[in-house]
PDB file of C-alpha atoms in Angstrom:
ATOM      1  CA  MET A   1      13.665 115.023 141.539  1.00 37.00           C
ATOM      2  CA  GLN A   2      15.561 112.974 138.961  1.00 39.00           C
ATOM      3  CA  ALA A   3      16.204 113.450 135.365  1.00 40.00           C
ATOM      4  CA  SER A   4      13.272 112.875 133.133  1.00 35.00           C
ATOM      5  CA  ARG A   5      12.662 109.234 132.175  1.00 34.00           C
ATOM      6  CA  LEU A   6      14.215 108.067 128.910  1.00 35.00           C
ATOM      7  CA  LEU A   7      11.563 107.106 126.438  1.00 33.00           C
ATOM      8  CA  SER A   8      11.772 105.860 122.848  1.00 34.00           C
ATOM      9  CA  LEU A   9      11.257 108.393 120.177  1.00 34.00           C
ATOM     10  CA  THR A  10      10.727 109.314 116.640  1.00 30.00           C
ATOM     11  CA  LEU A  11      13.460 111.698 115.410  1.00 28.00           C
ATOM     12  CA  ALA A  12      10.918 114.435 114.958  1.00 28.00           C
ATOM     13  CA  ALA A  13      10.043 114.398 118.656  1.00 30.00           C
ATOM     14  CA  LEU A  14      10.964 117.372 120.821  1.00 29.00           C
ATOM     15  CA  LEU A  15      11.746 115.861 124.172  1.00 29.00           C
ATOM     16  CA  CYS A  16      10.300 112.530 125.212  1.00 32.00           C
ATOM     17  CA  SER A  17       8.188 110.549 122.873  1.00 28.00           C
ATOM     18  CA  VAL A  18       7.197 107.012 122.323  1.00 26.00           C
ATOM     19  CA  SER A  19       7.563 104.856 119.131  1.00 27.00           C
ATOM     20  CA  ALA A  20       8.880 101.459 118.278  1.00 26.00           C
ATOM     21  CA  ALA A  21      12.460 102.620 117.921  1.00 29.00           C
ATOM     22  CA  PRO A  22      14.486 102.404 121.183  1.00 30.00           C
ATOM     23  CA  LEU A  23      16.364 105.666 120.795  1.00 37.00           C
ATOM     24  CA  ALA A  24      16.232 108.050 123.729  1.00 39.00           C
ATOM     25  CA  PHE A  25      17.764 111.254 125.113  1.00 43.00           C
ATOM     26  CA  ALA A  26      18.218 112.989 128.350  1.00 44.00           C
ATOM     27  CA  GLN A  27      17.168 116.147 130.173  1.00 45.00           C
ATOM     28  CA  ALA A  28      19.090 117.421 133.090  1.00 46.00           C
ATOM     29  CA  ALA A  29      17.825 116.973 136.639  1.00 47.00           C
ATOM     30  CA  PRO A  30      17.588 119.732 139.260  1.00 47.00           C
ATOM     31  CA  GLN A  31      20.332 120.398 141.726  1.00 47.00           C
ATOM     32  CA  THR A  32      20.736 118.293 144.919  1.00 45.00           C
ATOM     33  CA  ALA A  33      20.864 120.841 147.695  1.00 42.00           C
ATOM     34  CA  ALA A  34      23.602 120.578 150.318  1.00 40.00           C
ATOM     35  CA  LYS A  35      22.334 119.647 153.772  1.00 43.00           C
ATOM     36  CA  LYS A  36      23.797 122.552 155.609  1.00 48.00           C
ATOM     37  CA  PRO A  37      24.857 125.452 153.463  1.00 47.00           C
ATOM     38  CA  ALA A  38      25.960 128.621 155.212  1.00 46.00           C
ATOM     39  CA  GLN A  39      22.889 130.487 156.376  1.00 69.00           C
ATOM     40  CA  ASP A  40      22.995 133.456 154.115  1.00 85.00           C
ATOM     41  CA  PRO A  41      19.402 134.645 154.016  1.00 92.00           C
ATOM     42  CA  GLU A  42      19.736 136.004 150.450  1.00 93.00           C
ATOM     43  CA  LEU A  43      21.279 132.745 149.161  1.00 93.00           C
ATOM     44  CA  GLN A  44      18.611 130.726 151.007  1.00 93.00           C
ATOM     45  CA  ALA A  45      15.911 132.862 149.278  1.00 96.00           C
ATOM     46  CA  ALA A  46      17.571 132.342 145.920  1.00 96.00           C
ATOM     47  CA  ILE A  47      17.625 128.606 146.484  1.00 94.00           C
ATOM     48  CA  ALA A  48      13.908 128.542 147.506  1.00 96.00           C
ATOM     49  CA  LYS A  49      13.002 130.342 144.279  1.00 97.00           C
ATOM     50  CA  SER A  50      15.132 127.953 142.224  1.00 96.00           C
ATOM     51  CA  ASN A  51      13.534 124.914 143.931  1.00 95.00           C
ATOM     52  CA  ALA A  52       9.933 126.223 143.282  1.00 97.00           C
ATOM     53  CA  TYR A  53      10.640 126.769 139.642  1.00 97.00           C
ATOM     54  CA  THR A  54      12.479 123.471 139.257  1.00 95.00           C
ATOM     55  CA  SER A  55       9.644 121.546 140.834  1.00 96.00           C
ATOM     56  CA  LEU A  56       7.141 123.109 138.407  1.00 97.00           C
ATOM     57  CA  SER A  57       9.521 122.400 135.411  1.00 96.00           C
ATOM     58  CA  ASN A  58       9.897 118.813 136.486  1.00 93.00           C
ATOM     59  CA  ARG A  59       6.270 118.076 137.165  1.00 96.00           C
ATOM     60  CA  THR A  60       5.087 119.588 133.925  1.00 97.00           C
ATOM     61  CA  ILE A  61       7.421 117.444 131.818  1.00 94.00           C
ATOM     62  CA  ARG A  62       4.473 115.077 131.752  1.00 96.00           C
ATOM     63  CA  ALA A  63       2.715 117.412 129.280  1.00 97.00           C
ATOM     64  CA  ILE A  64       5.591 117.016 126.855  1.00 95.00           C
ATOM     65  CA  GLU A  65       5.592 113.240 127.192  1.00 94.00           C
ATOM     66  CA  SER A  66       1.807 113.256 126.622  1.00 97.00           C
ATOM     67  CA  TRP A  67       2.135 115.433 123.578  1.00 97.00           C
ATOM     68  CA  ASP A  68       4.921 113.364 122.136  1.00 94.00           C
ATOM     69  CA  ARG A  69       2.949 110.249 122.585  1.00 97.00           C
ATOM     70  CA  TYR A  70       0.120 111.749 120.620  1.00 98.00           C
ATOM     71  CA  LYS A  71       2.577 112.801 117.851  1.00 97.00           C
ATOM     72  CA  SER A  72       3.873 109.282 117.630  1.00 96.00           C
ATOM     73  CA  TRP A  73       0.661 107.901 116.031  1.00 98.00           C
ATOM     74  CA  VAL A  74      -1.170 110.845 114.478  1.00 98.00           C
ATOM     75  CA  ASP A  75      -0.527 112.651 111.218  1.00 98.00           C
ATOM     76  CA  MET A  76       0.235 116.106 112.559  1.00 97.00           C
ATOM     77  CA  LYS A  77      -0.648 117.847 109.297  1.00 97.00           C
ATOM     78  CA  LYS A  78      -3.973 116.106 108.654  1.00 96.00           C
ATOM     79  CA  GLY A  79      -5.115 115.369 112.222  1.00 98.00           C
ATOM     80  CA  PRO A  80      -6.795 112.189 113.442  1.00 98.00           C
ATOM     81  CA  THR A  81      -9.083 110.136 111.254  1.00 97.00           C
ATOM     82  CA  GLY A  82     -10.051 107.523 113.890  1.00 97.00           C
ATOM     83  CA  LYS A  83      -8.496 104.772 111.750  1.00 96.00           C
ATOM     84  CA  GLU A  84      -4.851 105.170 112.786  1.00 98.00           C
ATOM     85  CA  ARG A  85      -2.912 101.887 113.467  1.00 96.00           C
ATOM     86  CA  TYR A  86      -1.756 103.039 116.926  1.00 97.00           C
ATOM     87  CA  ILE A  87      -4.685 105.270 117.929  1.00 98.00           C
ATOM     88  CA  SER A  88      -5.020 103.249 121.051  1.00 96.00           C
ATOM     89  CA  TYR A  89      -1.745 104.846 122.266  1.00 97.00           C
ATOM     90  CA  GLY A  90      -3.810 107.997 122.900  1.00 98.00           C
ATOM     91  CA  LEU A  91      -2.126 110.470 125.305  1.00 98.00           C
ATOM     92  CA  TYR A  92      -0.847 110.257 128.879  1.00 98.00           C
ATOM     93  CA  SER A  93      -2.903 111.738 131.645  1.00 98.00           C
ATOM     94  CA  LEU A  94      -1.359 114.722 133.216  1.00 98.00           C
ATOM     95  CA  TYR A  95      -0.192 115.158 136.827  1.00 98.00           C
ATOM     96  CA  ASP A  96      -1.863 117.507 139.291  1.00 98.00           C
ATOM     97  CA  VAL A  97       0.400 120.505 139.363  1.00 98.00           C
ATOM     98  CA  LYS A  98      -1.774 122.973 141.289  1.00 98.00           C
ATOM     99  CA  ASP A  99       0.581 123.124 144.241  1.00 98.00           C
ATOM    100  CA  GLU A 100       3.699 123.564 141.994  1.00 98.00           C
ATOM    101  CA  ILE A 101       1.972 126.360 140.120  1.00 98.00           C
ATOM    102  CA  ALA A 102       0.934 128.085 143.273  1.00 98.00           C
ATOM    103  CA  LYS A 103       4.392 127.906 144.709  1.00 98.00           C
ATOM    104  CA  ALA A 104       6.023 129.074 141.428  1.00 98.00           C
ATOM    105  CA  GLU A 105       3.634 132.045 141.263  1.00 98.00           C
ATOM    106  CA  ALA A 106       4.423 132.960 144.846  1.00 98.00           C
ATOM    107  CA  ALA A 107       8.125 132.694 144.177  1.00 98.00           C
ATOM    108  CA  ALA A 108       7.825 134.970 141.183  1.00 98.00           C
ATOM    109  CA  GLY A 109       6.772 137.829 143.524  1.00 97.00           C
ATOM    110  CA  GLN A 110       9.379 137.185 146.133  1.00 97.00           C
ATOM    111  CA  PRO A 111      13.002 138.284 146.400  1.00 97.00           C
ATOM    112  CA  PRO A 112      15.510 137.979 144.952  1.00 97.00           C
ATOM    113  CA  ALA A 113      13.805 139.658 141.968  1.00 97.00           C
ATOM    114  CA  GLN A 114      14.809 138.088 138.672  1.00 97.00           C
ATOM    115  CA  PRO A 115      12.826 140.069 136.091  1.00 97.00           C
ATOM    116  CA  GLU A 116      13.390 137.979 133.076  1.00 98.00           C
ATOM    117  CA  LEU A 117      13.111 134.620 134.861  1.00 98.00           C
ATOM    118  CA  ASP A 118      10.062 135.633 136.872  1.00 98.00           C
ATOM    119  CA  ALA A 119       8.373 136.913 133.672  1.00 98.00           C
ATOM    120  CA  ALA A 120       9.345 133.614 131.862  1.00 98.00           C
ATOM    121  CA  VAL A 121       7.733 131.506 134.554  1.00 98.00           C
ATOM    122  CA  LYS A 122       4.469 133.396 134.448  1.00 98.00           C
ATOM    123  CA  ARG A 123       4.314 132.973 130.626  1.00 98.00           C
ATOM    124  CA  TYR A 124       5.224 129.295 130.989  1.00 98.00           C
ATOM    125  CA  ILE A 125       2.374 128.750 133.497  1.00 98.00           C
ATOM    126  CA  ALA A 126      -0.092 130.586 131.235  1.00 98.00           C
ATOM    127  CA  ALA A 127       0.956 128.400 128.273  1.00 98.00           C
ATOM    128  CA  TYR A 128       0.712 125.214 130.308  1.00 98.00           C
ATOM    129  CA  GLN A 129      -2.813 126.195 131.560  1.00 98.00           C
ATOM    130  CA  GLU A 130      -3.890 126.756 127.911  1.00 98.00           C
ATOM    131  CA  LEU A 131      -2.610 123.292 126.803  1.00 98.00           C
ATOM    132  CA  ALA A 132      -3.298 121.105 129.852  1.00 98.00           C
ATOM    133  CA  PRO A 133      -7.123 121.151 129.611  1.00 98.00           C
ATOM    134  CA  LEU A 134      -6.932 120.169 125.960  1.00 98.00           C
ATOM    135  CA  ILE A 135      -4.663 117.325 126.692  1.00 98.00           C
ATOM    136  CA  THR A 136      -6.894 116.036 129.428  1.00 98.00           C
ATOM    137  CA  ARG A 137      -9.918 116.207 127.156  1.00 98.00           C
ATOM    138  CA  ALA A 138      -8.068 114.325 124.400  1.00 98.00           C
ATOM    139  CA  GLU A 139      -6.631 111.733 126.803  1.00 98.00           C
ATOM    140  CA  ARG A 140     -10.165 110.915 128.014  1.00 98.00           C
ATOM    141  CA  TYR A 141     -11.473 111.004 124.418  1.00 98.00           C
ATOM    142  CA  TYR A 142      -9.092 108.327 123.193  1.00 98.00           C
ATOM    143  CA  GLU A 143      -9.124 106.324 126.303  1.00 98.00           C
ATOM    144  CA  ARG A 144     -12.879 105.922 125.991  1.00 98.00           C
ATOM    145  CA  LYS A 145     -12.593 105.363 122.206  1.00 98.00           C
ATOM    146  CA  ASP A 146     -15.209 108.117 121.643  1.00 98.00           C
ATOM    147  CA  TYR A 147     -13.765 108.524 118.039  1.00 98.00           C
ATOM    148  CA  ARG A 148     -15.676 105.331 117.222  1.00 97.00           C
ATOM    149  CA  GLU A 149     -18.917 107.141 117.971  1.00 97.00           C
ATOM    150  CA  ASP A 150     -18.297 110.439 116.145  1.00 97.00           C
ATOM    151  CA  ASN A 151     -15.909 109.376 113.386  1.00 97.00           C
ATOM    152  CA  ALA A 152     -13.144 111.329 115.137  1.00 97.00           C
ATOM    153  CA  ALA A 153     -14.957 114.672 114.764  1.00 98.00           C
ATOM    154  CA  GLU A 154     -14.082 115.847 118.298  1.00 98.00           C
ATOM    155  CA  GLY A 155     -10.585 114.432 117.778  1.00 98.00           C
ATOM    156  CA  ARG A 156     -10.078 116.829 114.717  1.00 98.00           C
ATOM    157  CA  GLU A 157     -11.454 119.722 116.692  1.00 98.00           C
ATOM    158  CA  LEU A 158      -9.086 119.095 119.640  1.00 98.00           C
ATOM    159  CA  HIS A 159      -6.201 118.645 117.217  1.00 98.00           C
ATOM    160  CA  ALA A 160      -6.785 122.038 115.704  1.00 98.00           C
ATOM    161  CA  LYS A 161      -6.609 123.621 119.178  1.00 98.00           C
ATOM    162  CA  MET A 162      -3.851 121.507 120.657  1.00 98.00           C
ATOM    163  CA  VAL A 163      -1.291 122.088 117.891  1.00 98.00           C
ATOM    164  CA  PRO A 164      -0.916 125.910 118.418  1.00 98.00           C
ATOM    165  CA  ALA A 165      -1.222 125.537 122.181  1.00 98.00           C
ATOM    166  CA  ALA A 166       1.500 122.888 122.303  1.00 98.00           C
ATOM    167  CA  GLU A 167       3.821 124.879 120.039  1.00 97.00           C
ATOM    168  CA  ALA A 168       3.302 127.876 122.319  1.00 98.00           C
ATOM    169  CA  PHE A 169       3.949 125.864 125.447  1.00 98.00           C
ATOM    170  CA  LEU A 170       7.132 124.324 123.983  1.00 96.00           C
ATOM    171  CA  ARG A 171       8.496 127.783 123.024  1.00 97.00           C
ATOM    172  CA  GLU A 172       7.799 129.084 126.579  1.00 98.00           C
ATOM    173  CA  ARG A 173       9.309 126.043 128.084  1.00 97.00           C
ATOM    174  CA  THR A 174      12.610 126.580 126.046  1.00 94.00           C
ATOM    175  CA  VAL A 175      12.845 130.141 127.253  1.00 97.00           C
ATOM    176  CA  PHE A 176      11.869 129.312 130.819  1.00 97.00           C
ATOM    177  CA  GLY A 177      14.399 126.351 130.942  1.00 94.00           C
ATOM    178  CA  ASN A 178      17.228 128.503 129.570  1.00 94.00           C
ATOM    179  CA  GLN A 179      16.586 131.238 132.126  1.00 96.00           C
ATOM    180  CA  LEU A 180      16.352 128.740 134.916  1.00 96.00           C
ATOM    181  CA  ASN A 181      19.503 126.904 134.036  1.00 92.00           C
ATOM    182  CA  GLY A 182      21.380 130.149 134.085  1.00 94.00           C
ATOM    183  CA  TYR A 183      19.987 131.061 137.411  1.00 96.00           C
ATOM    184  CA  LYS A 184      20.826 127.672 138.924  1.00 94.00           C
ATOM    185  CA  LYS A 185      24.456 127.996 137.831  1.00 93.00           C
ATOM    186  CA  GLY A 186      24.860 131.237 139.639  1.00 94.00           C
ATOM    187  CA  ILE A 187      23.334 129.760 142.816  1.00 94.00           C
ATOM    188  CA  ASP A 188      25.579 126.716 142.510  1.00 93.00           C
ATOM    189  CA  ALA A 189      28.701 128.908 142.529  1.00 93.00           C
ATOM    190  CA  ARG A 190      27.521 130.869 145.468  1.00 94.00           C
ATOM    191  CA  GLU A 191      26.420 127.876 147.485  1.00 92.00           C
ATOM    192  CA  LEU A 192      29.710 126.023 146.908  1.00 95.00           C
ATOM    193  CA  ALA A 193      31.694 129.136 147.963  1.00 95.00           C
ATOM    194  CA  ALA A 194      29.498 129.493 151.163  1.00 93.00           C
ATOM    195  CA  ILE A 195      30.112 125.730 152.047  1.00 93.00           C
ATOM    196  CA  GLU A 196      33.916 126.217 151.607  1.00 95.00           C
ATOM    197  CA  ALA A 197      33.943 129.368 153.653  1.00 94.00           C
ATOM    198  CA  SER A 198      32.019 127.619 156.453  1.00 92.00           C
ATOM    199  CA  GLU A 199      33.765 124.350 156.646  1.00 93.00           C
ATOM    200  CA  GLY A 200      36.374 124.108 154.018  1.00 95.00           C
ATOM    201  CA  ARG A 201      36.569 121.490 151.165  1.00 96.00           C
ATOM    202  CA  GLN A 202      35.306 118.725 153.334  1.00 95.00           C
ATOM    203  CA  ALA A 203      32.802 115.955 152.444  1.00 95.00           C
ATOM    204  CA  ARG A 204      29.938 118.311 151.976  1.00 94.00           C
ATOM    205  CA  TRP A 205      31.804 120.478 149.613  1.00 96.00           C
ATOM    206  CA  GLN A 206      33.106 117.563 147.735  1.00 96.00           C
ATOM    207  CA  LEU A 207      29.545 116.105 147.304  1.00 96.00           C
ATOM    208  CA  ARG A 208      28.210 119.437 145.972  1.00 95.00           C
ATOM    209  CA  ASN A 209      31.165 119.919 143.694  1.00 97.00           C
ATOM    210  CA  ILE A 210      30.708 116.544 142.152  1.00 97.00           C
ATOM    211  CA  MET A 211      27.019 116.963 141.612  1.00 96.00           C
ATOM    212  CA  ILE A 212      27.337 120.553 140.268  1.00 96.00           C
ATOM    213  CA  ASN A 213      29.761 119.280 137.664  1.00 97.00           C
ATOM    214  CA  ALA A 214      27.744 116.144 136.873  1.00 97.00           C
ATOM    215  CA  ARG A 215      24.789 118.372 136.116  1.00 94.00           C
ATOM    216  CA  ALA A 216      26.932 120.536 133.835  1.00 95.00           C
ATOM    217  CA  VAL A 217      27.549 117.359 131.878  1.00 97.00           C
ATOM    218  CA  MET A 218      23.829 116.607 131.751  1.00 94.00           C
ATOM    219  CA  ASP A 219      23.158 120.063 130.436  1.00 91.00           C
ATOM    220  CA  VAL A 220      25.151 119.271 127.265  1.00 94.00           C
ATOM    221  CA  MET A 221      23.817 115.823 126.765  1.00 95.00           C
ATOM    222  CA  PRO A 222      21.787 115.326 123.566  1.00 92.00           C
ATOM    223  CA  SER A 223      18.077 116.004 123.443  1.00 81.00           C
ATOM    224  CA  ASN A 224      15.403 114.726 121.092  1.00 74.00           C
ATOM    225  CA  GLU A 225      15.375 118.202 119.551  1.00 73.00           C
ATOM    226  CA  LYS A 226      19.170 118.265 119.295  1.00 85.00           C
ATOM    227  CA  PRO A 227      20.614 114.721 118.863  1.00 93.00           C
ATOM    228  CA  ILE A 228      23.884 116.056 117.720  1.00 96.00           C
ATOM    229  CA  VAL A 229      26.102 116.997 120.645  1.00 97.00           C
ATOM    230  CA  ASP A 230      28.253 120.103 120.735  1.00 96.00           C
ATOM    231  CA  LEU A 231      31.535 118.241 121.247  1.00 97.00           C
ATOM    232  CA  ALA A 232      33.468 121.311 122.397  1.00 98.00           C
ATOM    233  CA  ALA A 233      30.885 121.989 125.027  1.00 97.00           C
ATOM    234  CA  PHE A 234      30.848 118.337 126.065  1.00 98.00           C
ATOM    235  CA  ASP A 235      34.550 118.332 126.425  1.00 98.00           C
ATOM    236  CA  THR A 236      34.539 121.376 128.583  1.00 98.00           C
ATOM    237  CA  ALA A 237      31.915 119.845 130.831  1.00 97.00           C
ATOM    238  CA  LEU A 238      33.675 116.516 130.880  1.00 98.00           C
ATOM    239  CA  ALA A 239      36.882 118.247 131.944  1.00 98.00           C
ATOM    240  CA  GLY A 240      35.064 119.994 134.734  1.00 98.00           C
ATOM    241  CA  TYR A 241      33.628 116.724 136.037  1.00 98.00           C
ATOM    242  CA  SER A 242      37.081 115.003 135.719  1.00 98.00           C
ATOM    243  CA  GLY A 243      38.482 117.803 137.800  1.00 98.00           C
ATOM    244  CA  ALA A 244      35.886 117.298 140.536  1.00 98.00           C
ATOM    245  CA  ILE A 245      36.687 113.566 140.729  1.00 97.00           C
ATOM    246  CA  LYS A 246      40.389 114.415 140.977  1.00 97.00           C
ATOM    247  CA  GLU A 247      39.652 116.841 143.788  1.00 97.00           C
ATOM    248  CA  MET A 248      37.622 114.034 145.462  1.00 96.00           C
ATOM    249  CA  ASP A 249      40.564 111.707 145.221  1.00 96.00           C
ATOM    250  CA  ARG A 250      42.897 114.212 146.896  1.00 96.00           C
ATOM    251  CA  PHE A 251      40.321 114.557 149.664  1.00 96.00           C
ATOM    252  CA  LYS A 252      40.119 110.804 150.110  1.00 94.00           C
ATOM    253  CA  ASP A 253      44.004 110.538 150.397  1.00 94.00           C
ATOM    254  CA  SER A 254      43.719 112.317 153.780  1.00 93.00           C
ATOM    255  CA  ASN A 255      40.136 111.256 154.574  1.00 91.00           C
ATOM    256  CA  PRO A 256      39.814 107.504 153.973  1.00 87.00           C
ATOM    257  CA  SER A 257      36.101 107.499 154.548  1.00 86.00           C
ATOM    258  CA  GLY A 258      35.790 109.744 151.459  1.00 87.00           C
ATOM    259  CA  VAL A 259      32.515 110.999 150.269  1.00 90.00           C
ATOM    260  CA  PRO A 260      29.785 108.623 151.690  1.00 88.00           C
ATOM    261  CA  MET A 261      27.819 106.558 149.284  1.00 89.00           C
ATOM    262  CA  ILE A 262      28.662 108.240 146.048  1.00 92.00           C
ATOM    263  CA  ASP A 263      32.414 108.222 145.468  1.00 91.00           C
ATOM    264  CA  SER A 264      32.557 104.818 143.704  1.00 93.00           C
ATOM    265  CA  SER A 265      29.616 105.546 141.430  1.00 95.00           C
ATOM    266  CA  ALA A 266      30.871 108.996 140.697  1.00 96.00           C
ATOM    267  CA  SER A 267      34.251 107.594 139.563  1.00 96.00           C
ATOM    268  CA  SER A 268      32.621 104.894 137.484  1.00 97.00           C
ATOM    269  CA  TRP A 269      30.373 107.515 135.777  1.00 97.00           C
ATOM    270  CA  LEU A 270      33.453 109.367 134.527  1.00 98.00           C
ATOM    271  CA  GLY A 271      34.650 106.198 132.786  1.00 97.00           C
ATOM    272  CA  ASN A 272      31.268 105.742 131.196  1.00 97.00           C
ATOM    273  CA  LEU A 273      31.351 109.407 129.971  1.00 98.00           C
ATOM    274  CA  ARG A 274      34.706 108.864 128.399  1.00 98.00           C
ATOM    275  CA  ASP A 275      33.508 105.750 126.581  1.00 97.00           C
ATOM    276  CA  PHE A 276      30.442 107.779 125.405  1.00 97.00           C
ATOM    277  CA  ARG A 277      32.719 110.635 124.209  1.00 97.00           C
ATOM    278  CA  GLU A 278      34.804 108.276 122.136  1.00 97.00           C
ATOM    279  CA  LYS A 279      31.637 107.060 120.291  1.00 97.00           C
ATOM    280  CA  LEU A 280      30.496 110.581 119.805  1.00 97.00           C
ATOM    281  CA  GLY A 281      33.782 111.455 118.222  1.00 97.00           C
ATOM    282  CA  LYS A 282      33.451 108.692 115.668  1.00 96.00           C
ATOM    283  CA  SER A 283      29.874 109.829 114.858  1.00 96.00           C
ATOM    284  CA  LYS A 284      30.791 113.541 114.765  1.00 96.00           C
ATOM    285  CA  GLY A 285      28.511 114.087 117.820  1.00 97.00           C
ATOM    286  CA  ASP A 286      25.391 112.356 116.426  1.00 97.00           C
ATOM    287  CA  VAL A 287      24.164 110.173 119.241  1.00 95.00           C
ATOM    288  CA  ARG A 288      21.768 108.350 116.883  1.00 94.00           C
ATOM    289  CA  LYS A 289      24.854 106.697 115.256  1.00 95.00           C
ATOM    290  CA  GLY A 290      25.596 103.994 117.826  1.00 92.00           C
ATOM    291  CA  ALA A 291      25.667 105.932 121.067  1.00 94.00           C
ATOM    292  CA  ALA A 292      22.026 105.952 122.059  1.00 93.00           C
ATOM    293  CA  ASN A 293      22.302 102.941 124.459  1.00 93.00           C
ATOM    294  CA  ASP A 294      25.313 104.642 126.191  1.00 95.00           C
ATOM    295  CA  ALA A 295      23.231 107.777 126.556  1.00 95.00           C
ATOM    296  CA  ASN A 296      20.524 105.782 128.293  1.00 91.00           C
ATOM    297  CA  ARG A 297      23.051 104.203 130.634  1.00 94.00           C
ATOM    298  CA  ILE A 298      24.578 107.563 131.488  1.00 96.00           C
ATOM    299  CA  VAL A 299      21.317 109.104 132.361  1.00 93.00           C
ATOM    300  CA  SER A 300      20.201 106.115 134.409  1.00 93.00           C
ATOM    301  CA  SER A 301      23.474 106.164 136.374  1.00 95.00           C
ATOM    302  CA  TYR A 302      23.088 109.950 136.889  1.00 95.00           C
ATOM    303  CA  ASN A 303      19.625 109.449 138.309  1.00 93.00           C
ATOM    304  CA  MET A 304      21.055 106.970 140.810  1.00 94.00           C
ATOM    305  CA  MET A 305      23.804 109.407 141.707  1.00 94.00           C
ATOM    306  CA  VAL A 306      21.188 112.070 142.353  1.00 92.00           C
ATOM    307  CA  SER A 307      19.336 109.709 144.791  1.00 92.00           C
ATOM    308  CA  MET A 308      22.621 108.735 146.450  1.00 93.00           C
ATOM    309  CA  ALA A 309      23.725 112.317 146.796  1.00 92.00           C
ATOM    310  CA  ASP A 310      20.472 113.161 148.578  1.00 89.00           C
ATOM    311  CA  SER A 311      21.106 110.407 151.056  1.00 91.00           C
ATOM    312  CA  ALA A 312      24.736 111.274 151.454  1.00 91.00           C
ATOM    313  CA  ALA A 313      23.833 114.922 152.150  1.00 89.00           C
ATOM    314  CA  ARG A 314      21.673 113.782 154.982  1.00 88.00           C
ATOM    315  CA  MET A 315      24.490 111.572 156.401  1.00 86.00           C
ATOM    316  CA  ILE A 316      27.080 114.290 156.503  1.00 84.00           C
ATOM    317  CA  ARG A 317      27.142 116.139 159.781  1.00 64.00           C
TER     318      ARG A 317
END
């Protein structure tokens, strides 16, 4: 799946919100799996666990989007009155995540055991299951304009329940996300090594190396919660991605066909990242000061690269 959609936000938003101001930030997408990694059963099991957890994480982003939409029009301290100017915004309806939850729960009990990550996903699921029914009730309540009938009484009741449930959910998501990102990085290194051992640094290896390093850049892109970029971390990720592009160029020198579908876009993305970095330097890392549109373009281009990488992986034989 691709990186989460960029949405406008208020600066108080955590991840993806909606307001009139067109400022938006990114969240990293999951890894694009190689078509034919070496058939190491332990590695394949690790990838399967990662994929199950990533699918759950991506699909439940909708709860964050819905919550941030609610926060964009309601006074969070007072709760709804039924007379808010943008009350018609309501909340977004949630996606059906029963399958993703079932697969993640199954993966938590399967090898390779990852005690902290497996425990984190269970807590995350529990927090989601506490919040989701409340969001669903609220979404229907505001969609049907029931607040006009009860003077927002049920809205205030829901608000009192949703606030602590949402705060707990966001806390658990942060823990789960950090654990999952660390787990993915370990898998990336193992998978890349397995591909190299099996077939060398050919097109498949080049593709994975580019996308692994691209995701490392996405991991340090600004978020709504942290709009000020850690420039040192960004520079490290940018250097890694630049190295991957140089590696691809060396490969193309002796293999004119290069890396199918993605090589041109991957090179252009590096130029965009450098432009973005220059603007960040002028604003001391604060993306809100003139670099938000660049961030939007970078994430949009990354999403396209993810799709192209999926297609390229299927083409490489």
